Amino acid sequence: MAAAPQQSVHPSLPSSTSTLRLLISSSPRRPPPPPPRARRYNRLAASASAAREMPWPHVLTVAGSDSGGGAGIQADIKACAALGAYCSSVVTAVTAQNTAGVQGIHVVPEEFIREQLNSVLSDMSVDVVKTGMLPSIGVVRVLCESLKKFPVKALVVDPVMVSTSGDTLSESSTLSVYRDELFAMADIVTPNVKEASRLLGGVSLRTVSDMRNAAESIYKFGPKHVLVKGGDMLESSDATDVFFDGKEFIELHAHRIKTHNTHGTGCTLASCIASELAKGATMLHAVQVAKNFVESALHHSKDLVIGNGPQGPFDHLFKLKCPPYNVGSQPSFKPDQLFLYAVTDSGMNKKWGRSIKEAVQAAIEGGATIVQLREKDSETREFLEAAKACMEICKSSGVPLLINDRVDIALACNADGVHVGQSDMSAHEVRELLGLGKIIGVSCKTPAQAQQAWNDGADYIGCGGVFPTSTKANNPTLGFDGLKTVCLASKLPVVAIGGINASNAGSVMELGLPNLKGVAVVSALFDRPSVVAETRNMKSILTNTSRT
Ligand SMILES: Nc1ncnc2c1ncn2[C@@H]1O[C@H](COP(=O)(O)OP(=O)(O)O)[C@@H](O)[C@H]1O
Ligand SMILES: Cc1ncc(COP(=O)(O)O)c(N)n1
Ligand SMILES: [Mg+2]
């Protein structure tokens, strides 16, 4: 049920406005702080060791408090902290809220909001202001005046009108000042679909195309960028947002995490954008980092339980619970990296007298765009040492290194991902262990397997054997028809594998199949005297084919 903003939550309480006044008048007023420069000078002079000032990106959130701690000011502070920014806060309203929804709203008097804004903006070198719940026209106006008096690097406006639970958080009369006054000052506005609809007089938003139209219309109110968020389009299997910079539309996709813990996603997203902007990121990069953060946080929090209502909070500080190798990692997979996929084979390396490290070094020198260590017979300790050495080479050349099947080895050497077959651990289980920042590939022979890989959260599929191969005995060959069937059905990028060599690679890529991004090669690179020469040759064949 929608709760309309009100001045007092409970009739038995004293008028909350007067309680606040009492607090204000009974607390002794401090003299205004000295100008920032003078203070900084004094502080530095007092400490000889403070020779260098360390920048601390600073976001000021102007938003409502959520007693449940999942959204509003509480979410903003946690999100900024998780991304390494300092977060100060101007509280515009205090809500009585839990996992069931919003039970009451108590608006902070406008003059006291102005006072909070003055206190922070006059002293604390704010980089970016992020707005959340602005409950009334007066509050929006106070904010606009303060921003004119104390300009900041960027303004992120999350036009919070309706919470994820469906409760109203801002009077409908604020719509006009949002549109006419605040949006023109904003670097980005981030409405969800319900808010975008309200801002545009109730148009219905059902599809991504509707979201694009809405982004374009909202852009006309004056913000530099618009992000229409599709978290609440529950029928969509992806969580798709539409970004518009006045010229180009960019769709940002995330896996839709199956969880009830989505309370505070919008506040978090906007605070993450603000944090990244405060660090100096471009707008698109800031939005991408923010989206990845929300997706990762929901993924890690999907089974947490607090409260009995339908919408729970999530864990912004999930990285503290992750093993150290996951800290700071972001999804980094680019499907084009599948272009020339080199897969090592321990038998072949032994035969030609090279170490795994030498084989990988040579493949990268020849132009491999991704490498997989497929060491079925190595001893664990020996394999791990080799994998660590290969990681160093791959890291310095920017080529991702995946480990076949062995999640333990991948974790121990901090590899970029794992490739699994149909009889290995599922992609879903691998994801649980590796986290969202890693690449997961699955070998698939059928559309059903490709669908399952997508459901399980894999990043790509390997499809084959396209041709007969010596590396897998009794492996049914799919041929071009089988490859085509899987590529057409796949929602993930595909790399073709199995018997691919210099004489047939061109014909595979010339099929021009949807989702087919490259070929994975074993013997044709590694069962040869010169890995560098074979890889170079394969690269030029693929490059020439993709040009024609
Ligand atoms: N279940 C989910 N899985 C992944 N991302 C989600 C999910 N729900 C929301 N998001 C993302 O969270 C961000 C906030 O969006 P949304 O929930 O639409 O905003 P609001 O919280 O303002 O209603 C968006 O990037 C959206 O795509
Ligand atoms: C005080 C406050 N501010 C904002 C929201 C929006 O929350 P959500 O991000 O879930 O839409 C909220 N529920 N409460
Ligand atoms: Mg939401």
Coordinates of C-alpha atoms and ligand atoms in Angstrom, one line a residue:
M1 CA 0.0 0.0 0.0
A2 CA 1.3 3.4 -0.8
A3 CA 2.2 5.6 2.2
A4 CA 1.8 9.3 1.5
P5 CA 4.4 11.5 3.1
Q6 CA 3.3 12.9 6.4
Q7 CA 4.6 15.2 9.1
S8 CA 4.2 12.8 12.0
V9 CA 4.1 9.1 12.1
H10 CA 2.1 8.3 15.2
P11 CA -0.5 10.5 16.9
S12 CA 0.8 9.7 20.4
L13 CA 4.2 11.1 19.5
P14 CA 4.8 14.9 19.9
S15 CA 4.8 16.8 16.7
S16 CA 8.0 15.6 15.2
T17 CA 8.7 19.0 13.7
S18 CA 8.6 20.6 17.1
T19 CA 10.8 17.8 18.5
L20 CA 13.4 18.6 15.9
R21 CA 13.1 22.3 16.6
L22 CA 13.6 21.6 20.3
L23 CA 16.8 19.6 19.4
I24 CA 18.0 22.4 17.3
S25 CA 17.4 25.1 19.8
S26 CA 18.7 23.2 22.8
S27 CA 22.0 22.3 21.2
P28 CA 24.6 25.0 21.5
R29 CA 25.5 26.4 18.1
R30 CA 29.0 25.9 17.0
P31 CA 30.8 28.7 15.3
P32 CA 31.0 28.2 11.5
P33 CA 34.1 26.2 10.5
P34 CA 37.1 28.2 9.3
P35 CA 37.6 28.3 5.6
P36 CA 39.0 24.9 4.3
R37 CA 42.3 26.1 3.1
A38 CA 43.4 27.7 6.4
R39 CA 42.4 24.5 8.2
R40 CA 44.2 22.3 5.9
Y41 CA 47.3 24.4 6.2
N42 CA 47.2 24.2 10.0
R43 CA 46.6 20.4 10.0
L44 CA 49.6 19.9 7.7
A45 CA 51.8 22.2 9.7
A46 CA 50.9 20.2 12.8
S47 CA 52.1 17.0 11.3
A48 CA 55.4 16.9 9.7
S49 CA 54.7 13.3 8.4
A50 CA 51.7 14.4 6.4
A51 CA 53.8 15.5 3.5
R52 CA 51.3 14.5 0.8
E53 CA 47.5 14.8 0.8
M54 CA 45.7 11.7 -0.2
P55 CA 42.6 12.4 -2.3
W56 CA 39.5 10.8 -0.9
P57 CA 36.6 10.8 -3.4
H58 CA 33.6 12.4 -1.6
V59 CA 30.0 11.8 -2.4
L60 CA 27.3 13.7 -0.5
T61 CA 24.0 11.8 -0.5
V62 CA 20.8 13.9 0.0
A63 CA 18.2 11.2 0.7
G64 CA 15.9 9.7 3.2
S65 CA 16.7 7.3 6.1
D66 CA 15.4 3.8 5.9
S67 CA 14.9 2.3 9.3
G68 CA 15.3 -1.1 7.8
G69 CA 18.8 -0.2 6.6
G70 CA 18.4 -1.6 3.1
A71 CA 17.8 1.5 1.0
G72 CA 18.1 5.3 1.3
I73 CA 20.9 6.9 3.2
Q74 CA 22.0 3.6 4.8
A75 CA 22.4 1.9 1.3
D76 CA 24.2 4.9 0.0
I77 CA 26.8 5.0 2.8
K78 CA 27.4 1.2 2.4
A79 CA 27.7 1.4 -1.4
C80 CA 30.1 4.4 -1.4
A81 CA 32.2 2.6 1.3
A82 CA 32.3 -0.6 -0.8
L83 CA 33.7 1.4 -3.7
G84 CA 36.2 3.4 -1.7
A85 CA 34.4 6.7 -1.6
Y86 CA 33.7 8.8 1.5
C87 CA 29.9 9.4 2.0
S88 CA 28.5 12.3 3.9
S89 CA 24.7 12.6 4.3
V90 CA 21.9 15.1 4.4
V91 CA 18.8 13.5 5.7
T92 CA 15.6 14.7 4.0
A93 CA 13.1 12.4 5.7
V94 CA 13.0 9.6 8.2
T95 CA 11.0 6.6 7.1
A96 CA 9.6 3.8 9.2
Q97 CA 10.4 0.9 6.8
N98 CA 11.1 -2.8 6.8
T99 CA 11.0 -5.7 4.5
A100 CA 7.3 -5.4 4.1
G101 CA 7.3 -1.8 2.9
V102 CA 7.0 1.7 4.2
Q103 CA 4.9 2.2 7.3
G104 CA 5.5 5.9 7.8
I105 CA 7.3 9.0 6.6
H106 CA 8.5 11.9 8.7
V107 CA 9.8 14.8 6.6
V108 CA 12.7 16.9 8.0
P109 CA 11.9 20.6 7.9
E110 CA 13.2 22.4 4.8
E111 CA 15.3 24.9 6.8
F112 CA 17.1 22.1 8.6
I113 CA 17.8 20.4 5.3
R114 CA 19.3 23.7 4.1
E115 CA 21.4 23.8 7.3
Q116 CA 22.8 20.3 6.8
L117 CA 23.6 21.1 3.2
N118 CA 25.4 24.3 4.2
S119 CA 27.4 22.4 6.9
V120 CA 28.7 19.8 4.5
L121 CA 29.1 21.8 1.3
S122 CA 30.8 24.7 2.9
D123 CA 33.5 22.6 4.5
M124 CA 34.1 19.2 3.2
S125 CA 35.2 19.4 -0.5
V126 CA 32.3 17.4 -1.9
D127 CA 33.0 15.9 -5.4
V128 CA 29.6 14.6 -6.3
V129 CA 26.1 15.1 -4.9
K130 CA 23.7 12.1 -5.2
T131 CA 20.0 12.6 -4.5
G132 CA 17.5 10.0 -3.3
M133 CA 14.2 10.7 -1.6
L134 CA 13.3 14.4 -2.0
P135 CA 9.8 14.3 -0.4
S136 CA 8.4 17.8 -1.4
I137 CA 8.8 20.7 -3.8
G138 CA 10.3 22.8 -1.1
V139 CA 13.1 20.2 -0.5
V140 CA 13.9 20.0 -4.2
R141 CA 14.1 23.8 -4.3
V142 CA 16.4 24.1 -1.2
L143 CA 18.7 21.6 -2.9
C144 CA 18.8 23.5 -6.2
E145 CA 19.7 26.7 -4.3
S146 CA 22.5 25.0 -2.3
L147 CA 24.0 23.5 -5.5
K148 CA 24.0 26.9 -7.1
K149 CA 25.8 28.3 -4.1
F150 CA 28.2 25.4 -3.8
P151 CA 28.8 23.9 -7.2
V152 CA 30.2 20.3 -7.3
K153 CA 31.8 18.2 -10.0
A154 CA 28.7 16.2 -10.8
L155 CA 25.1 15.7 -9.8
V156 CA 23.5 12.2 -9.8
V157 CA 19.7 12.4 -9.5
D158 CA 17.9 9.2 -8.6
P159 CA 14.3 10.5 -8.9
V160 CA 13.0 8.3 -6.0
M161 CA 9.2 8.4 -6.1
V162 CA 8.2 4.8 -5.7
S163 CA 10.2 2.2 -3.7
T164 CA 10.7 -1.3 -5.0
S165 CA 7.9 -2.3 -2.6
G166 CA 5.6 0.1 -4.5
D167 CA 5.3 2.8 -1.8
T168 CA 5.2 6.5 -2.7
L169 CA 8.1 8.4 -1.3
S170 CA 7.7 11.8 -2.9
E171 CA 4.6 13.9 -3.4
S172 CA 3.3 13.8 -7.0
S173 CA 3.6 17.6 -7.1
T174 CA 7.4 17.3 -7.0
L175 CA 7.4 15.9 -10.5
S176 CA 7.2 19.3 -12.0
V177 CA 10.2 20.8 -10.1
Y178 CA 12.2 17.7 -10.8
R179 CA 11.6 18.1 -14.5
D180 CA 11.8 21.9 -14.7
E181 CA 14.6 22.7 -12.2
L182 CA 16.6 19.8 -10.9
F183 CA 17.0 17.7 -14.1
A184 CA 18.7 20.6 -15.9
M185 CA 21.4 20.6 -13.3
A186 CA 21.9 16.8 -13.4
D187 CA 24.8 14.9 -15.0
I188 CA 22.6 11.8 -14.9
V189 CA 19.1 10.9 -13.9
T190 CA 18.3 7.3 -13.1
P191 CA 14.5 6.6 -13.0
N192 CA 13.2 3.1 -12.7
V193 CA 10.4 2.2 -15.2
K194 CA 7.6 3.3 -12.8
E195 CA 9.3 6.6 -12.2
A196 CA 10.0 7.2 -15.9
S197 CA 6.4 6.5 -16.6
R198 CA 5.3 9.1 -13.9
L199 CA 7.7 11.7 -15.2
L200 CA 6.2 11.3 -18.7
G201 CA 2.6 11.6 -17.6
G202 CA 1.8 7.9 -17.2
V203 CA 3.0 6.4 -20.5
S204 CA 3.3 2.6 -20.3
L205 CA 6.8 1.1 -20.4
R206 CA 6.7 -2.6 -21.2
T207 CA 9.6 -3.2 -23.6
V208 CA 13.2 -2.1 -24.0
S209 CA 12.0 -0.1 -27.0
D210 CA 9.6 1.8 -24.6
M211 CA 12.5 2.4 -22.2
R212 CA 14.6 3.9 -25.1
N213 CA 11.7 6.3 -26.0
A214 CA 11.4 7.2 -22.3
A215 CA 15.1 7.9 -22.0
E216 CA 15.0 10.1 -25.0
S217 CA 12.0 12.1 -23.7
I218 CA 13.5 12.5 -20.2
Y219 CA 16.8 13.7 -21.8
K220 CA 14.8 16.6 -23.2
F221 CA 14.2 17.9 -19.7
G222 CA 17.9 18.8 -19.6
P223 CA 20.1 16.2 -17.9
K224 CA 23.4 15.2 -19.6
H225 CA 22.6 11.5 -19.4
V226 CA 19.6 9.3 -18.6
L227 CA 19.6 5.7 -17.4
V228 CA 16.2 4.0 -17.4
K229 CA 16.4 1.0 -15.1
G230 CA 14.6 -2.2 -15.8
G231 CA 15.0 -4.0 -12.5
D232 CA 11.2 -4.1 -12.0
M233 CA 10.4 -5.6 -15.4
L234 CA 10.1 -9.0 -13.8
E235 CA 9.0 -10.8 -16.9
S236 CA 12.3 -10.2 -18.6
S237 CA 15.0 -12.8 -18.0
D238 CA 17.8 -10.2 -18.1
A239 CA 17.9 -7.1 -15.9
T240 CA 18.3 -4.6 -18.7
D241 CA 18.9 -0.8 -18.3
V242 CA 18.9 1.7 -21.1
F243 CA 21.6 4.5 -21.1
F244 CA 21.2 7.5 -23.3
D245 CA 23.8 10.3 -23.7
G246 CA 21.8 12.4 -26.2
K247 CA 23.3 10.6 -29.2
E248 CA 23.6 6.9 -28.6
F249 CA 21.5 4.3 -26.7
I250 CA 23.4 1.7 -24.9
E251 CA 21.7 -1.3 -23.4
L252 CA 23.3 -2.6 -20.2
H253 CA 22.5 -6.2 -19.5
A254 CA 22.9 -8.2 -16.3
H255 CA 21.8 -11.7 -15.4
R256 CA 18.5 -11.3 -13.5
I257 CA 19.4 -12.7 -10.1
K258 CA 16.6 -14.8 -8.7
T259 CA 16.2 -13.2 -5.2
H260 CA 13.8 -11.3 -3.0
N261 CA 16.7 -9.2 -1.8
T262 CA 16.3 -6.3 -4.2
H263 CA 15.4 -3.6 -1.7
G264 CA 17.8 -0.7 -2.2
T265 CA 19.1 -1.6 -5.7
G266 CA 18.2 1.8 -7.1
C267 CA 19.8 3.8 -4.3
T268 CA 22.9 1.6 -4.5
L269 CA 23.2 1.9 -8.3
A270 CA 23.1 5.7 -8.1
S271 CA 25.6 5.9 -5.2
C272 CA 28.0 3.6 -7.1
I273 CA 27.7 5.9 -10.1
A274 CA 28.4 8.9 -7.9
S275 CA 31.4 7.1 -6.3
E276 CA 33.0 6.3 -9.6
L277 CA 32.4 9.8 -10.9
A278 CA 34.0 11.1 -7.7
K279 CA 37.0 9.0 -8.5
G280 CA 37.2 10.5 -12.0
A281 CA 35.5 7.9 -14.2
T282 CA 33.6 8.8 -17.4
M283 CA 29.8 8.5 -17.1
L284 CA 29.5 5.3 -19.1
H285 CA 32.3 3.6 -17.2
A286 CA 30.7 4.7 -13.9
V287 CA 27.4 3.3 -14.9
Q288 CA 28.9 0.0 -16.0
V289 CA 30.9 -0.4 -12.7
A290 CA 27.7 0.4 -10.8
K291 CA 25.6 -2.1 -12.7
N292 CA 28.3 -4.8 -12.2
F293 CA 28.4 -4.0 -8.5
V294 CA 24.6 -4.4 -8.1
E295 CA 24.6 -7.7 -10.0
S296 CA 27.5 -9.1 -7.9
A297 CA 26.0 -7.9 -4.6
L298 CA 22.6 -9.5 -5.5
H299 CA 24.3 -12.7 -6.6
H300 CA 26.2 -13.0 -3.3
S301 CA 23.2 -12.0 -1.2
K302 CA 20.5 -14.0 -3.0
D303 CA 19.9 -16.5 -0.2
L304 CA 20.4 -14.2 2.8
V305 CA 17.3 -13.8 5.0
I306 CA 16.4 -10.8 7.2
G307 CA 12.8 -10.0 8.0
N308 CA 9.5 -11.6 7.0
G309 CA 8.4 -9.3 4.2
P310 CA 8.7 -9.8 0.4
Q311 CA 11.6 -7.5 -0.2
G312 CA 14.9 -8.0 1.7
P313 CA 18.1 -6.0 1.9
F314 CA 21.3 -7.2 0.3
D315 CA 24.9 -7.2 1.4
H316 CA 26.9 -4.3 0.1
L317 CA 30.1 -5.5 1.7
F318 CA 29.9 -9.0 0.2
K319 CA 33.5 -8.6 -0.9
L320 CA 34.6 -8.9 2.7
K321 CA 33.3 -12.4 2.7
C322 CA 35.0 -13.4 -0.5
P323 CA 38.4 -14.9 -0.7
P324 CA 41.0 -12.2 -1.4
Y325 CA 41.4 -13.2 -5.1
N326 CA 37.9 -11.9 -5.8
V327 CA 38.3 -8.5 -4.2
G328 CA 38.1 -5.7 -6.8
S329 CA 37.4 -8.1 -9.7
Q330 CA 34.7 -7.1 -12.1
P331 CA 33.2 -9.1 -14.9
S332 CA 35.8 -8.6 -17.6
F333 CA 34.9 -11.1 -20.4
K334 CA 34.7 -9.8 -23.9
P335 CA 33.3 -12.3 -26.4
D336 CA 35.8 -11.2 -29.1
Q337 CA 38.5 -12.8 -26.9
L338 CA 37.3 -16.2 -28.2
F339 CA 38.7 -15.3 -31.7
L340 CA 41.8 -17.6 -31.5
Y341 CA 41.5 -19.8 -28.5
A342 CA 44.6 -21.9 -27.8
V343 CA 44.0 -25.0 -25.7
T344 CA 47.2 -26.8 -24.4
D345 CA 47.7 -30.5 -24.2
S346 CA 50.2 -32.1 -21.8
G347 CA 50.9 -35.1 -24.1
M348 CA 51.8 -32.8 -27.0
N349 CA 54.0 -30.6 -25.0
K350 CA 55.9 -33.6 -23.7
K351 CA 56.2 -35.0 -27.2
W352 CA 57.8 -31.8 -28.5
G353 CA 59.9 -31.3 -25.3
R354 CA 58.4 -28.0 -24.2
S355 CA 57.1 -26.9 -20.8
I356 CA 53.5 -25.7 -20.4
K357 CA 54.9 -22.2 -19.9
E358 CA 56.9 -22.3 -23.1
A359 CA 53.8 -23.5 -25.0
V360 CA 51.7 -20.7 -23.6
Q361 CA 54.4 -18.1 -24.2
A362 CA 54.6 -19.2 -27.9
A363 CA 50.9 -19.2 -28.4
I364 CA 50.6 -15.7 -27.1
E365 CA 53.5 -14.5 -29.2
G366 CA 51.7 -16.0 -32.2
G367 CA 48.5 -14.0 -31.4
A368 CA 46.3 -16.3 -29.4
T369 CA 43.5 -14.2 -27.8
I370 CA 42.7 -16.6 -24.9
V371 CA 44.4 -19.6 -23.5
Q372 CA 43.1 -22.7 -21.7
L373 CA 45.4 -25.1 -19.8
R374 CA 44.0 -28.6 -20.4
E375 CA 46.2 -30.8 -18.4
K376 CA 44.4 -34.0 -17.8
D377 CA 47.4 -36.0 -16.5
S378 CA 49.5 -33.5 -14.5
E379 CA 50.2 -33.9 -10.8
T380 CA 48.4 -31.1 -8.9
R381 CA 51.4 -29.4 -7.5
E382 CA 53.3 -29.5 -10.8
F383 CA 50.2 -28.2 -12.6
L384 CA 49.7 -25.4 -10.1
E385 CA 53.3 -24.2 -10.5
A386 CA 53.0 -24.2 -14.3
A387 CA 49.6 -22.4 -14.1
K388 CA 51.1 -19.7 -11.8
A389 CA 53.9 -19.2 -14.3
C390 CA 51.4 -19.0 -17.2
M391 CA 49.3 -16.5 -15.3
E392 CA 52.2 -14.1 -15.1
I393 CA 52.7 -14.3 -18.9
C394 CA 49.0 -13.9 -19.6
K395 CA 48.5 -11.0 -17.2
S396 CA 51.4 -9.1 -18.7
S397 CA 50.0 -9.6 -22.2
G398 CA 46.4 -9.1 -21.3
V399 CA 45.3 -12.5 -22.6
P400 CA 42.9 -14.4 -20.3
L401 CA 44.0 -17.7 -18.9
L402 CA 41.4 -20.4 -18.2
I403 CA 41.8 -23.8 -16.6
N404 CA 40.1 -26.8 -17.9
D405 CA 37.9 -28.4 -15.2
R406 CA 40.1 -27.8 -12.2
V407 CA 38.4 -25.1 -10.2
D408 CA 40.9 -25.6 -7.4
I409 CA 43.8 -24.8 -9.6
A410 CA 42.0 -21.8 -11.0
L411 CA 41.4 -20.5 -7.5
A412 CA 44.9 -21.2 -6.4
C413 CA 46.6 -19.3 -9.3
N414 CA 43.8 -16.7 -9.6
A415 CA 43.2 -17.7 -13.2
D416 CA 40.7 -15.7 -15.3
G417 CA 38.2 -18.6 -15.4
V418 CA 37.4 -22.2 -15.9
H419 CA 36.1 -24.3 -18.8
V420 CA 34.0 -27.3 -17.9
G421 CA 32.5 -30.2 -19.8
Q422 CA 29.1 -31.9 -19.4
S423 CA 30.4 -34.4 -16.9
D424 CA 32.3 -31.8 -14.8
M425 CA 30.9 -29.5 -12.1
S426 CA 28.0 -27.3 -13.5
A427 CA 28.7 -23.7 -14.5
H428 CA 26.4 -22.7 -11.7
E429 CA 28.5 -24.5 -9.1
V430 CA 31.7 -23.1 -10.6
R431 CA 30.2 -19.6 -10.4
E432 CA 29.4 -20.1 -6.7
L433 CA 33.1 -20.9 -6.2
L434 CA 34.7 -18.4 -8.5
G435 CA 32.4 -15.4 -8.2
L436 CA 31.1 -13.1 -10.9
G437 CA 34.4 -11.6 -11.9
K438 CA 35.6 -14.8 -13.6
I439 CA 35.0 -16.3 -17.1
I440 CA 33.1 -19.7 -17.3
G441 CA 32.9 -21.7 -20.5
V442 CA 30.9 -24.9 -21.0
S443 CA 31.3 -27.6 -23.7
C444 CA 27.9 -28.1 -25.4
K445 CA 26.7 -30.3 -28.3
T446 CA 23.0 -29.5 -28.3
P447 CA 20.7 -26.5 -28.0
A448 CA 19.4 -27.9 -24.6
Q449 CA 22.9 -27.9 -23.2
A450 CA 23.5 -24.4 -24.6
Q451 CA 20.3 -23.2 -22.8
Q452 CA 21.4 -24.9 -19.6
A453 CA 24.8 -23.2 -19.8
W454 CA 23.1 -19.8 -20.1
N455 CA 20.7 -20.6 -17.2
D456 CA 23.7 -21.6 -15.1
G457 CA 25.4 -18.3 -15.7
A458 CA 28.2 -19.3 -18.1
D459 CA 29.9 -16.7 -20.2
Y460 CA 30.4 -18.7 -23.4
I461 CA 30.0 -22.2 -24.8
G462 CA 32.5 -24.3 -26.7
C463 CA 30.7 -26.3 -29.5
G464 CA 32.1 -29.4 -31.1
G465 CA 33.7 -31.6 -32.2
V466 CA 33.1 -29.9 -35.4
F467 CA 35.5 -32.3 -37.2
P468 CA 36.9 -35.6 -36.0
T469 CA 39.8 -35.2 -33.5
S470 CA 42.5 -37.2 -32.0
T471 CA 42.3 -35.3 -28.6
K472 CA 39.0 -36.9 -27.7
A473 CA 38.4 -40.5 -28.5
N474 CA 34.8 -41.6 -29.3
N475 CA 33.7 -38.0 -29.5
P476 CA 30.7 -37.7 -31.8
T477 CA 31.3 -35.2 -34.6
L478 CA 28.7 -32.5 -35.1
G479 CA 29.8 -31.2 -38.5
F480 CA 28.7 -27.8 -39.8
D481 CA 25.0 -28.7 -39.3
G482 CA 25.4 -29.5 -35.7
L483 CA 27.4 -26.4 -35.1
K484 CA 24.8 -24.3 -36.9
T485 CA 22.0 -25.7 -34.8
V486 CA 23.7 -24.9 -31.5
C487 CA 24.9 -21.4 -32.7
L488 CA 21.4 -20.5 -33.7
A489 CA 19.9 -21.6 -30.4
S490 CA 22.6 -20.2 -28.1
K491 CA 22.1 -17.1 -26.0
L492 CA 25.9 -17.1 -25.3
P493 CA 28.9 -16.5 -27.6
V494 CA 30.2 -19.7 -29.1
V495 CA 33.7 -20.9 -29.9
A496 CA 33.9 -23.8 -32.4
I497 CA 36.2 -26.7 -31.3
G498 CA 37.3 -30.1 -32.5
G499 CA 39.7 -31.0 -35.3
I500 CA 40.1 -27.3 -36.4
N501 CA 43.3 -26.6 -38.3
A502 CA 44.8 -24.3 -40.9
S503 CA 43.0 -25.9 -43.8
N504 CA 39.4 -25.8 -42.3
A505 CA 39.4 -22.9 -39.9
G506 CA 38.5 -20.4 -42.7
S507 CA 35.5 -22.5 -43.7
V508 CA 34.2 -22.6 -40.2
M509 CA 34.3 -18.8 -39.8
E510 CA 32.9 -18.3 -43.3
L511 CA 29.7 -20.0 -42.2
G512 CA 28.9 -16.6 -40.7
L513 CA 26.9 -18.3 -37.9
P514 CA 25.2 -16.1 -35.3
N515 CA 27.1 -16.0 -32.0
L516 CA 30.2 -17.8 -33.4
K517 CA 33.1 -15.7 -32.2
G518 CA 36.1 -17.8 -33.0
V519 CA 37.8 -21.2 -33.1
A520 CA 39.5 -23.2 -30.3
V521 CA 42.6 -25.1 -31.5
V522 CA 44.7 -27.9 -29.9
S523 CA 46.8 -30.1 -32.1
A524 CA 47.1 -27.7 -35.0
L525 CA 49.0 -25.3 -32.7
F526 CA 50.7 -27.6 -30.2
D527 CA 51.3 -30.9 -32.0
R528 CA 53.7 -29.0 -34.4
P529 CA 57.4 -28.1 -34.2
S530 CA 56.7 -24.3 -34.0
V531 CA 53.8 -23.1 -31.9
V532 CA 54.5 -19.5 -32.7
A533 CA 54.5 -20.1 -36.5
E534 CA 51.3 -22.2 -36.4
T535 CA 49.5 -19.7 -34.2
R536 CA 50.5 -16.8 -36.4
N537 CA 49.4 -18.6 -39.5
M538 CA 46.0 -19.4 -37.9
K539 CA 45.6 -15.8 -36.8
S540 CA 46.1 -14.5 -40.3
I541 CA 43.7 -17.1 -41.7
L542 CA 41.0 -16.0 -39.2
T543 CA 41.7 -12.3 -39.7
N544 CA 41.5 -12.6 -43.5
T545 CA 38.2 -14.6 -43.2
S546 CA 36.6 -12.1 -40.9
R547 CA 37.6 -9.3 -43.3
T548 CA 35.9 -10.8 -46.3
Ligands
LIG1 N1 17.0 -9.3 -9.8 C1 18.0 -8.5 -10.3 N2 19.1 -9.0 -10.9 C2 20.1 -8.2 -11.4 N3 20.0 -6.9 -11.4 C3 18.9 -6.3 -10.9 C4 17.8 -7.0 -10.3 N4 16.9 -6.2 -9.9 C5 17.3 -4.9 -10.1 N5 18.5 -5.0 -10.8 C6 19.3 -3.8 -11.2 O1 19.4 -3.0 -10.2 C7 19.5 -1.6 -10.6 C8 18.4 -0.8 -10.0 O2 17.2 -1.0 -10.7 P1 15.7 -1.0 -10.3 O3 15.5 -2.1 -9.3 O4 14.9 -1.0 -11.6 O5 15.6 0.4 -9.6 P2 14.8 0.9 -8.3 O6 15.5 0.2 -7.1 O7 15.0 2.3 -8.3 O8 13.4 0.4 -8.5 C9 19.4 -1.7 -12.1 O9 20.6 -1.7 -12.7 C10 18.6 -3.0 -12.3 O10 18.8 -3.5 -13.6
LIG2 C1 14.4 6.2 2.3 C2 14.3 5.5 1.1 N1 14.8 6.0 0.0 C3 14.7 5.3 -1.2 C4 14.1 4.1 -1.3 C5 14.0 3.4 -2.6 O1 14.4 2.1 -2.6 P1 14.7 1.2 -3.8 O2 16.1 1.4 -4.2 O3 14.5 -0.2 -3.3 O4 13.7 1.5 -4.9 C6 13.5 3.6 -0.2 N2 12.8 2.5 -0.2 N3 13.6 4.3 1.0
MG3 MG 14.2 -1.7 -7.5

